[in-house]
Amino acid sequence: MTNFLIALYLFTADDMESIVLMNTISSIVIHTVANASREDFSTIEVVIRAPLVCSWLWVNLLVFNVSNQRRPKAIAEDVKNKPWRPLPSGRLQKSHATWLFALLHPLAALISYQVGALYPCIALQVLTFIYNDLEAGDRWEMRNIINAGGFISFLAGALLVLRGSQQYKYNEQIIAWMTLLGVVVTSTMHVQDLYDQDGDKLRGRKTIPLVFGDYYARRSIAVAVLFWSFALPAYWRLGVFRYTPSVALGLVIATRLAGTPPDVANDKRTYKFWSLWIISV
């Protein structure tokens, strides 16, 4: 049983920060900002439901990652780049992963229904099918769009779980912010493809760094990050002081992309800065 639980975690280990932690923090911030002025707002309920948010995010992430990692191309890639994952390491067999994936679909839907986040769960399962089964995630023109859809679905689900029995309504500003966030993610998400170019090449993926070149990919991310760092605070008419986090992190990312030697370790650190930057905008 212990080995099985470790295997479940290892399916999701790479994405715990960027999906589970980041969306938990983002949902708490958005929920609090949107509803703190309400008389029935409960900080205690937010604290109590935060672990439930993490659990919902993890279960739905597990569905996607098991679907993704059980494929022959993914296993071949992981043997070279991530041999500690459950399938290349031998913790689980491919047949086990197939059964696990079949069970996870209804389980995630049932859990999501119980906590009030069924629609984001369905959206994630549809996107998982498009990304993995239809192999749209292997095409650069679709990859960032689907990733952005997944990002927004995770965040929307986290907000619904956090809301719980408190029938808060998120206003037009929150909806507009999430829409803009989807555009931001679409235009910058290929930052995650920089550090895995060898694996993507082995798998036959056509990512932006591989199709257009590493130089263009880095410059396009740097320009987009700097643009959004200034444009979004300006759109929301924030004061100069509130520009600081997004602009500071944007400058760090742009500097790293333009001046740091491209290697896996540096690019992974840049991706972590990008994750913080997404929270700041």
Coordinates of C-alpha atoms in Angstrom, one line a residue:
M1 CA 0.0 0.0 0.0
T2 CA 2.8 2.4 0.9
N3 CA 4.5 1.8 -2.5
F4 CA 1.1 2.4 -4.3
L5 CA 0.6 5.7 -2.4
I6 CA 4.2 6.8 -3.2
A7 CA 3.5 5.9 -6.9
L8 CA 0.4 8.1 -6.9
Y9 CA 2.4 11.0 -5.5
L10 CA 5.2 10.5 -8.1
F11 CA 2.7 10.8 -10.9
T12 CA 2.1 14.4 -9.8
A13 CA 5.4 15.4 -8.1
D14 CA 6.5 17.6 -11.0
D15 CA 3.3 19.7 -10.8
M16 CA 2.7 20.1 -7.1
E17 CA 4.0 23.6 -7.0
S18 CA 2.7 24.9 -10.4
I19 CA -0.8 23.4 -10.1
V20 CA -1.7 22.5 -6.5
L21 CA 0.2 25.1 -4.5
M22 CA -0.2 28.0 -7.0
N23 CA -3.9 27.5 -7.5
T24 CA -4.6 27.0 -3.8
I25 CA -2.9 30.3 -3.1
S26 CA -4.5 32.1 -6.0
S27 CA -8.0 30.9 -5.2
I28 CA -7.6 32.0 -1.5
V29 CA -6.4 35.5 -2.6
I30 CA -9.2 35.9 -5.2
H31 CA -11.9 34.6 -2.9
T32 CA -10.8 36.8 0.0
V33 CA -10.4 40.0 -2.1
A34 CA -13.8 39.4 -3.7
N35 CA -15.8 38.7 -0.6
A36 CA -13.9 40.0 2.5
S37 CA -16.3 43.0 2.7
R38 CA -19.3 40.7 3.1
E39 CA -20.8 40.4 6.6
D40 CA -21.1 36.6 6.3
F41 CA -17.5 36.2 5.1
S42 CA -15.7 33.6 7.2
T43 CA -11.9 33.4 7.4
I44 CA -12.2 30.3 9.5
E45 CA -14.2 28.5 6.8
V46 CA -11.5 29.5 4.2
V47 CA -8.8 28.0 6.4
I48 CA -10.8 24.8 7.0
R49 CA -11.6 24.3 3.3
A50 CA -8.0 25.1 2.0
P51 CA -7.0 21.4 2.5
L52 CA -10.1 20.3 0.5
V53 CA -9.0 22.7 -2.3
C54 CA -5.6 21.1 -2.3
S55 CA -7.2 17.6 -2.4
W56 CA -9.5 18.5 -5.3
L57 CA -6.7 20.0 -7.3
W58 CA -4.4 16.9 -6.7
V59 CA -7.1 14.3 -7.6
N60 CA -7.9 16.1 -10.9
L61 CA -4.2 16.6 -11.6
L62 CA -3.7 12.9 -11.0
V63 CA -6.3 12.1 -13.7
F64 CA -4.4 14.2 -16.3
N65 CA -0.9 12.9 -15.3
V66 CA -1.8 9.2 -15.3
S67 CA -3.4 9.7 -18.7
N68 CA -0.3 11.4 -20.0
Q69 CA 2.4 9.2 -18.4
R70 CA 0.9 5.8 -19.4
R71 CA 1.4 6.4 -23.1
P72 CA 4.3 4.5 -24.8
K73 CA 6.0 7.7 -26.0
A74 CA 5.8 9.2 -22.5
I75 CA 7.3 6.1 -20.9
A76 CA 10.1 6.1 -23.4
E77 CA 10.8 9.8 -22.7
D78 CA 10.6 9.3 -18.9
V79 CA 13.1 6.4 -19.0
K80 CA 15.6 8.9 -20.2
N81 CA 14.6 12.1 -18.4
K82 CA 12.5 11.1 -15.4
P83 CA 13.3 7.5 -14.5
W84 CA 11.9 8.0 -11.0
R85 CA 8.3 8.2 -12.2
P86 CA 6.1 5.2 -11.4
L87 CA 6.1 3.5 -14.8
P88 CA 9.8 3.7 -15.9
S89 CA 10.9 2.9 -12.3
G90 CA 8.7 -0.2 -12.3
R91 CA 6.7 0.8 -9.2
L92 CA 3.6 0.3 -11.4
Q93 CA 3.0 -1.7 -14.6
K94 CA 1.3 -0.1 -17.7
S95 CA -1.7 -2.3 -17.1
H96 CA -2.0 -1.0 -13.6
A97 CA -1.9 2.6 -14.9
T98 CA -4.7 1.7 -17.4
W99 CA -6.9 0.4 -14.7
L100 CA -6.1 3.3 -12.4
F101 CA -6.9 5.8 -15.1
A102 CA -10.3 4.1 -15.7
L103 CA -11.1 4.3 -12.0
L104 CA -10.0 7.9 -11.6
H105 CA -12.4 9.4 -14.1
P106 CA -15.6 8.6 -12.2
L107 CA -13.9 9.0 -8.8
A108 CA -12.8 12.6 -9.7
A109 CA -16.2 13.4 -11.1
L110 CA -17.9 12.0 -7.9
I111 CA -15.6 13.9 -5.6
S112 CA -16.1 17.1 -7.7
Y113 CA -19.9 16.7 -7.6
Q114 CA -19.8 16.4 -3.8
V115 CA -17.7 19.6 -3.3
G116 CA -19.5 21.7 -5.9
A117 CA -16.9 21.7 -8.7
L118 CA -18.3 19.2 -11.2
Y119 CA -18.2 21.5 -14.3
P120 CA -14.4 22.3 -14.0
C121 CA -13.8 18.6 -13.5
I122 CA -15.6 17.8 -16.7
A123 CA -13.8 20.6 -18.5
L124 CA -10.4 19.1 -17.3
Q125 CA -11.4 15.6 -18.4
V126 CA -12.4 16.9 -21.9
L127 CA -9.1 18.8 -22.2
T128 CA -7.2 15.7 -21.0
F129 CA -8.8 13.7 -23.8
I130 CA -8.0 16.4 -26.4
Y131 CA -4.4 16.9 -25.1
N132 CA -3.5 13.2 -24.7
D133 CA -5.8 11.0 -26.7
L134 CA -6.1 13.3 -29.7
E135 CA -2.4 14.3 -29.2
A136 CA -3.2 18.0 -29.6
G137 CA -0.6 18.6 -26.8
D138 CA 2.1 17.6 -29.3
R139 CA 1.2 20.5 -31.6
W140 CA 2.6 23.9 -30.8
E141 CA -0.5 25.8 -32.1
M142 CA -2.8 23.9 -29.7
R143 CA -0.5 23.2 -26.8
N144 CA -0.6 26.6 -25.0
I145 CA -4.3 27.1 -25.6
I146 CA -5.2 23.7 -24.0
N147 CA -2.8 24.4 -21.1
A148 CA -4.4 27.8 -20.5
G149 CA -7.8 26.1 -20.5
G150 CA -6.6 23.6 -18.0
F151 CA -5.0 26.3 -15.9
I152 CA -8.3 28.3 -15.8
S153 CA -10.4 25.1 -15.1
F154 CA -8.1 24.2 -12.1
L155 CA -8.5 27.8 -10.7
A156 CA -12.2 27.9 -11.3
G157 CA -12.6 24.5 -9.6
A158 CA -10.5 25.7 -6.6
L159 CA -12.7 28.8 -6.2
L160 CA -15.9 26.7 -6.2
V161 CA -14.5 24.3 -3.7
L162 CA -13.3 27.1 -1.5
R163 CA -16.7 28.8 -1.7
G164 CA -18.5 25.8 -0.2
S165 CA -21.8 26.5 1.3
Q166 CA -21.2 30.2 1.2
Q167 CA -23.2 31.3 -1.8
Y168 CA -20.9 34.0 -2.9
K169 CA -21.1 35.3 -6.5
Y170 CA -17.9 36.3 -8.2
N171 CA -18.4 39.6 -10.0
E172 CA -17.6 40.7 -13.5
Q173 CA -14.2 41.9 -12.5
I174 CA -13.2 38.4 -11.3
I175 CA -14.5 36.8 -14.5
A176 CA -12.7 39.4 -16.6
W177 CA -9.5 38.8 -14.6
M178 CA -9.7 35.0 -15.2
T179 CA -10.3 35.6 -18.9
L180 CA -7.2 37.8 -19.1
L181 CA -5.3 35.3 -17.1
G182 CA -6.1 32.7 -19.8
V183 CA -4.7 35.0 -22.5
V184 CA -1.6 35.7 -20.4
V185 CA -1.0 31.9 -19.9
T186 CA -1.5 31.2 -23.6
S187 CA 1.1 33.8 -24.6
T188 CA 3.7 32.7 -22.1
M189 CA 3.1 29.1 -21.1
H190 CA 5.8 27.7 -23.4
V191 CA 8.3 28.7 -20.7
Q192 CA 7.7 25.2 -19.4
D193 CA 8.9 23.7 -22.7
L194 CA 12.3 25.3 -22.5
Y195 CA 13.8 22.8 -20.0
D196 CA 12.3 19.7 -21.6
Q197 CA 13.4 20.1 -25.2
D198 CA 15.4 16.9 -25.3
G199 CA 12.4 14.9 -24.0
D200 CA 10.0 16.6 -26.3
K201 CA 12.2 15.9 -29.3
L202 CA 12.5 12.3 -28.3
R203 CA 8.7 12.1 -28.0
G204 CA 8.1 13.8 -31.4
R205 CA 6.4 16.9 -30.0
K206 CA 6.4 20.1 -32.0
T207 CA 6.7 22.7 -29.3
I208 CA 7.5 26.4 -29.9
P209 CA 11.2 26.1 -28.9
L210 CA 11.6 23.1 -31.3
V211 CA 9.6 24.5 -34.2
F212 CA 10.7 28.2 -34.1
G213 CA 14.0 27.8 -32.3
D214 CA 15.2 28.3 -28.7
Y215 CA 16.2 31.9 -29.3
Y216 CA 12.8 33.0 -30.6
A217 CA 11.0 31.1 -27.9
R218 CA 12.9 32.8 -25.1
R219 CA 12.5 36.3 -26.6
S220 CA 8.8 35.9 -27.2
I221 CA 8.3 34.9 -23.6
A222 CA 10.4 37.8 -22.3
V223 CA 8.5 40.3 -24.4
A224 CA 5.1 38.9 -23.4
V225 CA 5.9 38.8 -19.7
L226 CA 7.2 42.4 -19.7
F227 CA 4.1 43.6 -21.7
W228 CA 1.7 41.9 -19.3
S229 CA 3.6 43.1 -16.2
F230 CA 2.8 46.6 -17.1
A231 CA -0.4 46.2 -19.1
L232 CA -2.5 44.3 -16.5
P233 CA -1.9 46.7 -13.6
A234 CA -2.6 49.6 -16.0
Y235 CA -5.8 47.9 -17.1
W236 CA -7.0 47.6 -13.5
R237 CA -5.8 51.2 -12.8
L238 CA -3.6 50.1 -9.9
G239 CA -1.3 52.5 -8.1
V240 CA 2.4 52.5 -8.8
F241 CA 3.2 50.6 -5.6
R242 CA 0.9 47.7 -6.7
Y243 CA 2.8 47.5 -10.0
T244 CA 5.9 46.4 -8.1
P245 CA 5.5 42.6 -7.7
S246 CA 4.5 41.9 -11.3
V247 CA 7.1 44.2 -12.8
A248 CA 9.9 43.1 -10.5
L249 CA 9.2 39.4 -11.2
G250 CA 8.7 40.2 -14.9
L251 CA 12.1 41.9 -15.1
V252 CA 13.7 38.9 -13.3
I253 CA 12.2 36.5 -15.8
A254 CA 13.1 38.6 -18.9
T255 CA 16.7 39.0 -17.6
R256 CA 17.0 35.3 -17.0
L257 CA 15.6 34.4 -20.5
A258 CA 17.9 36.9 -22.2
G259 CA 21.1 36.5 -20.2
T260 CA 21.2 33.2 -18.3
P261 CA 22.8 30.3 -20.2
P262 CA 20.2 27.9 -21.4
D263 CA 20.3 24.6 -19.4
V264 CA 17.8 22.5 -17.6
A265 CA 18.5 23.7 -14.1
N266 CA 18.4 27.4 -15.1
D267 CA 15.2 26.9 -17.1
K268 CA 13.5 25.1 -14.3
R269 CA 14.3 28.0 -12.0
T270 CA 12.9 30.4 -14.6
Y271 CA 9.7 28.4 -14.7
K272 CA 9.4 28.7 -10.9
F273 CA 9.8 32.5 -11.2
W274 CA 7.1 32.4 -13.9
S275 CA 4.7 30.6 -11.5
L276 CA 5.2 33.3 -8.9
W277 CA 4.7 35.9 -11.5
I278 CA 1.4 34.4 -12.6
I279 CA 0.2 34.8 -9.0
S280 CA 1.4 38.4 -8.9
V281 CA -0.6 39.5 -12.0

